[in-house]
CSV table of C-alpha atoms in Angstrom, one decimal:
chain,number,residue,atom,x,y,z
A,106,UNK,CA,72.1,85.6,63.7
A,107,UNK,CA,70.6,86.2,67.2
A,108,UNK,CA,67.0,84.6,67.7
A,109,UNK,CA,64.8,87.2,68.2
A,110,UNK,CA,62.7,86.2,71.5
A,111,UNK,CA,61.1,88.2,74.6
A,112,UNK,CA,59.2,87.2,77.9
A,113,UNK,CA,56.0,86.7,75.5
A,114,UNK,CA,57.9,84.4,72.9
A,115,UNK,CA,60.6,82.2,74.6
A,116,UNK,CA,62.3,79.6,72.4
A,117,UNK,CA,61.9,76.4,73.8
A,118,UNK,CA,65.0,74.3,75.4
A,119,UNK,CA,65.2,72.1,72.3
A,120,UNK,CA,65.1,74.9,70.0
A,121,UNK,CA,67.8,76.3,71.4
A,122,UNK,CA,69.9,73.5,71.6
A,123,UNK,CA,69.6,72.6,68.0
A,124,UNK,CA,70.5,76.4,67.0
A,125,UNK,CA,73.5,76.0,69.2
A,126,UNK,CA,74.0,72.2,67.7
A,127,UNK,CA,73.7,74.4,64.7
A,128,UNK,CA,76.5,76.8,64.9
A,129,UNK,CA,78.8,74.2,66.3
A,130,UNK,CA,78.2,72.2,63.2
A,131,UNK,CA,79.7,74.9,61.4
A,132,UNK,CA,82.7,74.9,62.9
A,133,UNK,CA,85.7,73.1,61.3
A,134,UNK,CA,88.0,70.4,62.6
A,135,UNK,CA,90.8,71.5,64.9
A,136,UNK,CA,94.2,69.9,66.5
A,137,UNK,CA,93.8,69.7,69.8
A,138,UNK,CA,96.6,69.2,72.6
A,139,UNK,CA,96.0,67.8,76.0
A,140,UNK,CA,96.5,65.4,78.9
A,141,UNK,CA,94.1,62.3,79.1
A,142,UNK,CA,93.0,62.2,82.5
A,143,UNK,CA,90.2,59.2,81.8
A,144,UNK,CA,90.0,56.5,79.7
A,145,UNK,CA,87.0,54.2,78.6
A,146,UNK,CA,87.5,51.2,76.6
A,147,UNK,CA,84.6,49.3,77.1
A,148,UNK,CA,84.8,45.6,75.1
A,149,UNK,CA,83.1,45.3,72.0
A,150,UNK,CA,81.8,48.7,72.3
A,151,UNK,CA,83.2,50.8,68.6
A,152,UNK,CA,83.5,53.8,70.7
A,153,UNK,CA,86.6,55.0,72.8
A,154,UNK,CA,85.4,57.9,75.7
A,155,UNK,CA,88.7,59.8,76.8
A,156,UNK,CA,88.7,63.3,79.0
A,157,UNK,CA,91.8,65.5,77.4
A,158,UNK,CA,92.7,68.0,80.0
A,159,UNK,CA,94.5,71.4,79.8
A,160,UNK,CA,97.9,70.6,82.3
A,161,UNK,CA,98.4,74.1,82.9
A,162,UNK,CA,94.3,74.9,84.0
A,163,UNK,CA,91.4,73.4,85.4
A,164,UNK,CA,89.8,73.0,82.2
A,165,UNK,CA,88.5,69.3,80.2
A,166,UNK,CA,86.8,68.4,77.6
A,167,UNK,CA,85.1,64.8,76.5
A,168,UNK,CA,86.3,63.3,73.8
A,169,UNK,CA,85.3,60.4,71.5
A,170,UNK,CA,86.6,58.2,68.8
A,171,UNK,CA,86.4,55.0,67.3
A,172,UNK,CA,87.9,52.1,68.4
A,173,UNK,CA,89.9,51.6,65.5
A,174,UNK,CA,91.1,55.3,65.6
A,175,UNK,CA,92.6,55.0,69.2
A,176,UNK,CA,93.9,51.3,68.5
A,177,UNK,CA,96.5,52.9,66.4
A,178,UNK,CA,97.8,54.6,69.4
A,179,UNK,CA,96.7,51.8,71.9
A,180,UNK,CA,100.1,50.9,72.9
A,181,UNK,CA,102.1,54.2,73.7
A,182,UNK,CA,99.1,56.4,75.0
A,183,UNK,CA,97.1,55.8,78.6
A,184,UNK,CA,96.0,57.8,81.0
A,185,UNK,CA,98.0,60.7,81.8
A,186,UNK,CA,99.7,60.5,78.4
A,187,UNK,CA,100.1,63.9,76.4
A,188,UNK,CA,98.4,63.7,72.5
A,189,UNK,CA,97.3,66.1,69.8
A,190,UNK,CA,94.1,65.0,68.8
A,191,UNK,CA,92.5,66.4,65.1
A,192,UNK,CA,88.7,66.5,66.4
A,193,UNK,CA,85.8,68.1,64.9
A,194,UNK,CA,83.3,69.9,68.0
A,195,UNK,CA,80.2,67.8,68.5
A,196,UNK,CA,76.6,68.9,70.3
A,197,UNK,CA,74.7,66.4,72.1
A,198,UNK,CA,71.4,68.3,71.9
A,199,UNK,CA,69.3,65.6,73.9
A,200,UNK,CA,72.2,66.9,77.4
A,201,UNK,CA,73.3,69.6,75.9
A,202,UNK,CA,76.3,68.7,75.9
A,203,UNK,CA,79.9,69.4,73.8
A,204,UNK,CA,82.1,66.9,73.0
A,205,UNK,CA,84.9,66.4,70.1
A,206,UNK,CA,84.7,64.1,67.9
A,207,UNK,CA,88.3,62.5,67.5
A,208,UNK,CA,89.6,61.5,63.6
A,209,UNK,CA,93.3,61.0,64.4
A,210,UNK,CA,95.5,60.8,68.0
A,211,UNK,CA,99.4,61.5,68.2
A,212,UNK,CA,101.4,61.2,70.9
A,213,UNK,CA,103.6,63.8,71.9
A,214,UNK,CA,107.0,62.3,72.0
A,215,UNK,CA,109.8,63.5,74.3
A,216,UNK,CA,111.8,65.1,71.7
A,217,UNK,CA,108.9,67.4,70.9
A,218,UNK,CA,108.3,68.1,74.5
A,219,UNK,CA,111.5,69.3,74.8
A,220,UNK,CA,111.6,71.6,72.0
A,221,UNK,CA,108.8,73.4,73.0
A,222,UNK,CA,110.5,73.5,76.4
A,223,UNK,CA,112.9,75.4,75.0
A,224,UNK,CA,110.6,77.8,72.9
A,225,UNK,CA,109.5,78.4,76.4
A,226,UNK,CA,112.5,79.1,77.9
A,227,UNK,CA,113.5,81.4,75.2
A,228,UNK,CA,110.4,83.4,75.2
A,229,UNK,CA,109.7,83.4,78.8
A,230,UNK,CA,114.2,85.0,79.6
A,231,UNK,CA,113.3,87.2,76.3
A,232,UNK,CA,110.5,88.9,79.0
A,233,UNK,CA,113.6,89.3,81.3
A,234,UNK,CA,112.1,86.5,84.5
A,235,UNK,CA,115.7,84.8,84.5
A,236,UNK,CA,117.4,87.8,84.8
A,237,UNK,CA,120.0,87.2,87.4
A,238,UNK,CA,119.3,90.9,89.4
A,239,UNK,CA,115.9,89.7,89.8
A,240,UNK,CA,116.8,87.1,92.2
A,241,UNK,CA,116.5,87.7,95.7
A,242,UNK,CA,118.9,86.9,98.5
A,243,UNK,CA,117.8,84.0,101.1
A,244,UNK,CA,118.2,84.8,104.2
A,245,UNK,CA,121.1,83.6,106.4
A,246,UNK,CA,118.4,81.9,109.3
A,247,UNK,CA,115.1,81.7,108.3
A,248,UNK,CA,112.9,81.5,111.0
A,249,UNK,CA,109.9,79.9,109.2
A,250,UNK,CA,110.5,77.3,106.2
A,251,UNK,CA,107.5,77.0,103.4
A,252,UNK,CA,107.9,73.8,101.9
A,253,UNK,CA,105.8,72.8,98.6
A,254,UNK,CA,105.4,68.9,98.3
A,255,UNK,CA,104.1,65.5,97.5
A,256,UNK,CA,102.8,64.0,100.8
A,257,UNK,CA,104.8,61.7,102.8
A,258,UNK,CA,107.5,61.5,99.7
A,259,UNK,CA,110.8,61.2,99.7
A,260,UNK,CA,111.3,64.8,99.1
A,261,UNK,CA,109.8,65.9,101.9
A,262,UNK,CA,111.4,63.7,104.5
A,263,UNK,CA,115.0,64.7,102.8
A,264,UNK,CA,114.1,68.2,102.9
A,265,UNK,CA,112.5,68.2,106.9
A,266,UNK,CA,115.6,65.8,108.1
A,267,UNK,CA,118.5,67.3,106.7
A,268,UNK,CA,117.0,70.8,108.1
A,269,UNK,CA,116.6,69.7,111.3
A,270,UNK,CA,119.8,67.8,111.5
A,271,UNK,CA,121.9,70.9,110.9
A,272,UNK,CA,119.4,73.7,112.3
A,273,UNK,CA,116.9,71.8,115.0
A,274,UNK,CA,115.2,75.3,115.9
A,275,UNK,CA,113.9,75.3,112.4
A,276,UNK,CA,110.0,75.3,111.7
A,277,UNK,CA,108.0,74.6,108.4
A,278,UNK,CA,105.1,75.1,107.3
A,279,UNK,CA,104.4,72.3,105.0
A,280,UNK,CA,101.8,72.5,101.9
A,281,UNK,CA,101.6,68.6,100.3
A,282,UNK,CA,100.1,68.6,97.1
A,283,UNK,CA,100.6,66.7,93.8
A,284,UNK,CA,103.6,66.7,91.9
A,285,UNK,CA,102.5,65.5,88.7
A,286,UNK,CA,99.6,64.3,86.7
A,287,UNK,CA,97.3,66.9,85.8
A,288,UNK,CA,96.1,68.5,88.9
A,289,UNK,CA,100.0,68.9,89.6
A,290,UNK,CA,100.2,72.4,88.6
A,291,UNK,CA,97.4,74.3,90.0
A,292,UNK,CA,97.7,72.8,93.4
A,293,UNK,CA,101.2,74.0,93.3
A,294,UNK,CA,100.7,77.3,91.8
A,295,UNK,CA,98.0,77.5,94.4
A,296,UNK,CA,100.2,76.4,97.3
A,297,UNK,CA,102.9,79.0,96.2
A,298,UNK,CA,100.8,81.9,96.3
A,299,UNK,CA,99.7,80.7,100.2
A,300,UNK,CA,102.7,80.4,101.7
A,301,UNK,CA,104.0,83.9,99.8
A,302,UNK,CA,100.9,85.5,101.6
A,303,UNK,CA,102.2,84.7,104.8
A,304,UNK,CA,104.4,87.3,106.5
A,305,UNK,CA,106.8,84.9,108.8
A,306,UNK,CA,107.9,82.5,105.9
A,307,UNK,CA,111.3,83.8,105.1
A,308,UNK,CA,112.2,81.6,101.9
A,309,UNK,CA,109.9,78.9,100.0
A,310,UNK,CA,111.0,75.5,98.4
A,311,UNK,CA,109.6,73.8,95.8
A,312,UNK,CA,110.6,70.2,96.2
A,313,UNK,CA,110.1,66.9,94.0
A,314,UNK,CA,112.3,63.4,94.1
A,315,UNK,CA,113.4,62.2,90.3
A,316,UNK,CA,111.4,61.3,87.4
A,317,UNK,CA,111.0,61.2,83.9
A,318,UNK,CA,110.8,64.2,81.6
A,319,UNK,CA,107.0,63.6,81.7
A,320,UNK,CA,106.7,63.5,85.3
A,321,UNK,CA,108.5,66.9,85.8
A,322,UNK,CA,106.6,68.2,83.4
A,323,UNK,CA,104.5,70.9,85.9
A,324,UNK,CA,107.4,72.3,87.0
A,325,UNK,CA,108.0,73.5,83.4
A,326,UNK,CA,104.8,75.1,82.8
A,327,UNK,CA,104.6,78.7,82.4
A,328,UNK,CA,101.6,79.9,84.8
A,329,UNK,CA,103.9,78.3,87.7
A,330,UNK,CA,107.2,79.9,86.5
A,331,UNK,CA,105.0,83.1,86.3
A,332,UNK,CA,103.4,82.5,89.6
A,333,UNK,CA,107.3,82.3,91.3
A,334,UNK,CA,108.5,85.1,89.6
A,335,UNK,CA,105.8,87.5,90.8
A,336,UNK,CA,106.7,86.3,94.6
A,337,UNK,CA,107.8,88.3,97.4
A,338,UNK,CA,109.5,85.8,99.3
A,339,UNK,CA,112.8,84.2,97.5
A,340,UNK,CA,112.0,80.4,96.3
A,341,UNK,CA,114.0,77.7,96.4
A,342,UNK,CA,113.7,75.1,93.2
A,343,UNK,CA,114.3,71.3,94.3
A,344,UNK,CA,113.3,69.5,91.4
A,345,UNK,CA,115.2,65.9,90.6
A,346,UNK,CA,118.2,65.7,90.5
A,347,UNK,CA,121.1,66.9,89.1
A,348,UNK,CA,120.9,66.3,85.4
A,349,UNK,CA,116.9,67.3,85.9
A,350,UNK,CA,116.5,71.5,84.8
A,351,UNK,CA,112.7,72.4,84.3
A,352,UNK,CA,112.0,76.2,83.9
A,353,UNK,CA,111.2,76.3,87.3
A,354,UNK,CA,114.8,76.0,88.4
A,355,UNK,CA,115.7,79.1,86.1
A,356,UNK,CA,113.3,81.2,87.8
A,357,UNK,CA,113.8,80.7,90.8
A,358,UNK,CA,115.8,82.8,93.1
A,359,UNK,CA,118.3,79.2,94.3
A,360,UNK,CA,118.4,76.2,92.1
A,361,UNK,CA,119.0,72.8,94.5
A,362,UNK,CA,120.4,70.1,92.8
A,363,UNK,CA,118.4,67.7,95.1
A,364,UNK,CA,115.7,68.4,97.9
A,365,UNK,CA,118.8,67.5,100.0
A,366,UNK,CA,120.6,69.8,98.6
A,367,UNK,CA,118.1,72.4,99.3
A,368,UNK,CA,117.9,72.0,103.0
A,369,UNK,CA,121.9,72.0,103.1
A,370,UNK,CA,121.5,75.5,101.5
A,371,UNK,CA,118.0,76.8,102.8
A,372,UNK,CA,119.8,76.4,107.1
A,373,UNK,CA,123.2,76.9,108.0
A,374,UNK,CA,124.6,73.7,110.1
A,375,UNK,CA,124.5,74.7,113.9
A,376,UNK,CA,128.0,73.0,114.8
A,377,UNK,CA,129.8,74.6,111.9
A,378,UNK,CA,128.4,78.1,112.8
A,379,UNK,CA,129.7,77.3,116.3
A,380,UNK,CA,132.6,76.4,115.2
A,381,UNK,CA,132.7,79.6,113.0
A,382,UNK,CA,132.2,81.5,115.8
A,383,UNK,CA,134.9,79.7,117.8
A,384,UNK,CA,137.8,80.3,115.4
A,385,UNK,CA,136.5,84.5,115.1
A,386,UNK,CA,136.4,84.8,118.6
A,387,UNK,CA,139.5,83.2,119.0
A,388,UNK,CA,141.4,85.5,115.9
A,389,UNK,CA,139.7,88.4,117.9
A,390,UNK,CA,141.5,87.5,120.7
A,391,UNK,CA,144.7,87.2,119.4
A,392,UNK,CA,144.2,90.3,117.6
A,393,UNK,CA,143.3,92.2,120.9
A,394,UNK,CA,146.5,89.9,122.8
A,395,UNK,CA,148.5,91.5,120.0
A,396,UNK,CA,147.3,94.7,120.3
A,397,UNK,CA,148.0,94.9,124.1
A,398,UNK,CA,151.0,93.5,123.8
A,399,UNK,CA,152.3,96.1,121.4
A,400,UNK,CA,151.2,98.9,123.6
A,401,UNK,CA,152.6,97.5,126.6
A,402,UNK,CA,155.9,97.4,124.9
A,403,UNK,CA,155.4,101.0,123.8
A,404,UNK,CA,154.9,102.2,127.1
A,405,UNK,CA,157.7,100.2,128.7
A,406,UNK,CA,159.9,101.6,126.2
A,407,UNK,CA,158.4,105.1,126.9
A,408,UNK,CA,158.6,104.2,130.6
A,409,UNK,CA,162.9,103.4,130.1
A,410,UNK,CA,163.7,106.7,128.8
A,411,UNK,CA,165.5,108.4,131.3
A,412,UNK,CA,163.2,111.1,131.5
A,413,UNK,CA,160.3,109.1,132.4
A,414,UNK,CA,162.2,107.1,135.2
A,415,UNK,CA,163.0,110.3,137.1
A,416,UNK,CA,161.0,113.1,135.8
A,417,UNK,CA,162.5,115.7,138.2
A,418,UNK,CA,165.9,114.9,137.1
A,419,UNK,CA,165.3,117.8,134.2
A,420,UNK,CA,163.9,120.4,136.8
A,421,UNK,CA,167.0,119.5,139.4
A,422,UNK,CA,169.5,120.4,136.4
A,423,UNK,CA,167.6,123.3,135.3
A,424,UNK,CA,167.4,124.4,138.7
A,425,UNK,CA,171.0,125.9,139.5
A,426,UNK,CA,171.0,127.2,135.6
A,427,UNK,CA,168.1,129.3,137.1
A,428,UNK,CA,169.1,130.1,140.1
A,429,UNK,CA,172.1,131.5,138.6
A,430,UNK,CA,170.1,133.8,136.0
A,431,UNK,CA,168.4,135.2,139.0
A,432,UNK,CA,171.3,135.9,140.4
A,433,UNK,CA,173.0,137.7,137.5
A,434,UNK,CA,169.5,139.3,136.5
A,435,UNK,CA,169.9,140.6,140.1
A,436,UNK,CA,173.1,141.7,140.2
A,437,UNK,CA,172.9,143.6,136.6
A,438,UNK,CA,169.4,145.5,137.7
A,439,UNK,CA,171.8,146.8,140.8
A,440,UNK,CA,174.6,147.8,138.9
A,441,UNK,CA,172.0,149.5,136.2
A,442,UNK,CA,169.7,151.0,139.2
A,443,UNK,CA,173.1,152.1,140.9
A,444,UNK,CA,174.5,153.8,138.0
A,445,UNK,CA,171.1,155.4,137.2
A,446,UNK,CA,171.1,156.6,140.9
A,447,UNK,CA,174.4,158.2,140.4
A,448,UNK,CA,173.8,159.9,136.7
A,449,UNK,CA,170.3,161.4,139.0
A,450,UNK,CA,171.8,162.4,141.3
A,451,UNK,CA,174.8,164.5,138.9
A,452,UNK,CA,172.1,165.7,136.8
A,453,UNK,CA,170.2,167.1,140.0
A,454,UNK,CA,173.2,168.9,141.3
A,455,UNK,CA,174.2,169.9,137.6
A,456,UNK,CA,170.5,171.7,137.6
A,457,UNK,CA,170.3,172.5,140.7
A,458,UNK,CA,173.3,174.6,141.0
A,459,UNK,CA,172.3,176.3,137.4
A,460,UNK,CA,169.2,176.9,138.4
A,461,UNK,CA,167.6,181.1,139.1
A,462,UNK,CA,167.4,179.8,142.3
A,463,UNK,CA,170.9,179.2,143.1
A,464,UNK,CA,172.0,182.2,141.2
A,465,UNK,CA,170.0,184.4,143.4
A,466,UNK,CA,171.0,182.7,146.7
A,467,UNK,CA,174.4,183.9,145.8
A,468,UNK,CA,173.4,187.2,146.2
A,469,UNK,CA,172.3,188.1,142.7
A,470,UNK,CA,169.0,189.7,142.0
A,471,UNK,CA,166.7,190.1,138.8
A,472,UNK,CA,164.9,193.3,137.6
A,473,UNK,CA,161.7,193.4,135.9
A,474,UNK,CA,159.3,196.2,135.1
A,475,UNK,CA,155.8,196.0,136.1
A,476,UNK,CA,155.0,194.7,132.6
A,477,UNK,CA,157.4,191.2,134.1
A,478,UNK,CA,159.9,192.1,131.4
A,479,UNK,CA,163.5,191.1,132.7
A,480,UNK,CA,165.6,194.3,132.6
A,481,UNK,CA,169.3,193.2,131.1
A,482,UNK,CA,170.7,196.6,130.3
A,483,UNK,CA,170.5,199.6,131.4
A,484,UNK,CA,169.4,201.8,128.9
A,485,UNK,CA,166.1,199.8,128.9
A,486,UNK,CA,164.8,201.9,132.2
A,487,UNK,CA,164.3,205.0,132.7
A,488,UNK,CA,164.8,207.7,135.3
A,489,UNK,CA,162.4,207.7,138.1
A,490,UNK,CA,160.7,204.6,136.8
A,491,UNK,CA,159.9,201.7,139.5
A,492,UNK,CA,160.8,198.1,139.1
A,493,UNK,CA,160.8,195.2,140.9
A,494,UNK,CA,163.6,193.3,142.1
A,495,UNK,CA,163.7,189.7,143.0
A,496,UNK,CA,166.2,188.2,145.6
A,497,UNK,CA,166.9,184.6,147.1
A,498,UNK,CA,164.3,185.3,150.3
A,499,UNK,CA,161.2,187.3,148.1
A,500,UNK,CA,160.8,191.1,146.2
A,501,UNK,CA,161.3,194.5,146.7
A,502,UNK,CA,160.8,197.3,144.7
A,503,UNK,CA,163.6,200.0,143.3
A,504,UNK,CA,163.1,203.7,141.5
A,505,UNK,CA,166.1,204.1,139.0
A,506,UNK,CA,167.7,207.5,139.9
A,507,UNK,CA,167.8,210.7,137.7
């Protein structure tokens, strides 16, 4: 239970580190795993001091056991070994300090590593990060290279050389950091995320030269395979060698086979591109040669017909068949206008000479009454009544007699 206290009644210091030695005391034995980062065998002291480390976080925790309890392990476990430890939590009240108390060390053998490893890798493509449409195309020139590394290792100088030998405009922005042991991780997780926050690095590679299973170790661990899968920028995993897979290599968005490798994959190789570019622009122009040539034979042949060579030849023999339809067009509107001319003139005498007019130039008149009623007979007038007559040269008028 919680010490009741206030500003009026503190506890003092050593009060409260004997309730917290207290509560610790209660607490069971545990199996621990962890890297040892120190080591203190002092001779003839009975007492073995050892730092176990978390590899994956910036995390320790002091350790101690008896001499005979690590001289079982003495001869396969030093620093920067991996062990499971069965401890029981200590408090140091007069420091105030915790500590585990160590019954029994284990190493963690290779075999072991490994299938945990692949409990990893299970779990970790179960959550969909090796997914192959989550990888991200590199770019064909990148203009800015992020390069993760030890300093001055082999890695580094295959990775920078080989670049520049193929692509000499290349540039790099180089973070060296350490590629094993147990501040391997962080610094690279941290040196990731840097290089993904800057806007003009194109593509990131993750470089290490060869090593034992141990040694690539950090490349395996989960907060870095996390740490590249939630980047922007597509990375490039150049771990080993060939025979050499960590998780990192299933992550990433390019898996290297060497750092070599990587650079040979990261740039194209300037003389090959040239010479790329050489054999297009040479197809293109026996494409367009082709092309030119076929439509200059087109058009000769077009040019050879015999209507092209002499274009008026068609209008010249056209001419005289068109000449000649004038001609008879002419000639058949005259005989048509002629005959027309002759029927008019027929039909004009024809009406002319049965016209009143006529009739009454021969000497004829026509009677009408004053109503204009032509009189044909006789008994349609009476005596003494006046009509009118009409001759050739105007009217007159007449009084039938009794």
């Amino acid at each position: 239970m919680a010490a009741h206290t206030s500003p009026e009644t503190p506890l003092p210091v050593g009060e409260v580190s004997r309730l917290i030695g207290g509560w610790i005391d209660r607490l069971g034995a545990v199996w621990v795993e962890g890297q040892i980062t120190q080591l203190s065998r002092r001779p003839g002291a009975g007492v073995v001091f050892l730092t176990l480390r978390d590899p994956s976080y910036d995390i320790s925790v002091s350790v101690t056991c008896y001499r005979q309890v690590f001289d079982a392990v003495a001869d396969v476990v030093g620093e920067g070994a991996r062990v499971v430890v069965l401890a029981k939590p200590e408090w140091y009240a007069p420091r105030g300090q915790l500590s585990l108390r160590a019954a029994e060390i284990k190493p963690v053998g290779v075999g072991e590593l490994l299938a945990r490893l692949e409990r990893l890798k299970k779990a970790l493509a179960a959550e969909g990060l090796f997914a192959p449409e989550r990888k991200k195309p590199l770019p064909f020139l990148p203009q800015l290279i992020g390069l993760v590394c030890g300093r001055a290792s082999a890695a580094e100088r295959d990775v920078l050389e080989n670049a520049r030998h193929r692509w000499p405009a290349v540039r790099f922005e180089v973070r060296n950091v350490a590629v094993q042991g147990v501040h391997a991780v962080p610094q690279v997780v941290q040196a990731v995320k840097e290089l993904d926050a800057i806007e003009q690095v194109d593509v990131i590679v993750v470089a290490r030269g060869g090593g034992s299973v141990e040694d690539l170790l950090p490349f395996s661990d989960e907060q870095l395979v996390r740490a590249v899968a939630e980047c922007r920028t597509p990375v490039v995993s150049a771990i080993g060698h060939e025979p050499d897979n960590p998780l990192l290599d299933h992550v990433a968005d390019l898996r290297a086979s060497t750092p070599t490798d990587a650079a040979k994959k990261v740039v194209p190789d300037v003389g090959e591109e040239f010479e790329r570019v050489r054999m297009l622009r040479d197809r293109s122009r026996r494409c367009l040669n082709a092309l030119l040539e076929r439509e200059e034979r087109g058009l000769a042949h077009a040019l050879a017909r015999p209507a092209m060579e002499d274009p008026h030849r068609m209008l010249d023999e056209r001419l005289d068949h068109v000449v000649s339809l004038v001609e008879r067009s002419r000639r058949t509107l005259g005989h048509l206008l002629d005959r027309a001319d002759s029927e008019l003139t027929h039909t004009h005498a024809r009406v002319v000479g049965l016209s009143p007019a006529a009739t009454l130039k021969r000497g004829y008149a026509v009677l009408q009454k004053a109503d204009g009623h032509v009189v044909r007979n006789p008994e349609e007038t009476a005596p003494g009544e006046v009509l009118r007559a009409r001759v050739a040269e105007g009217e007159f008028t007449v009084k039938v007699g009794e």
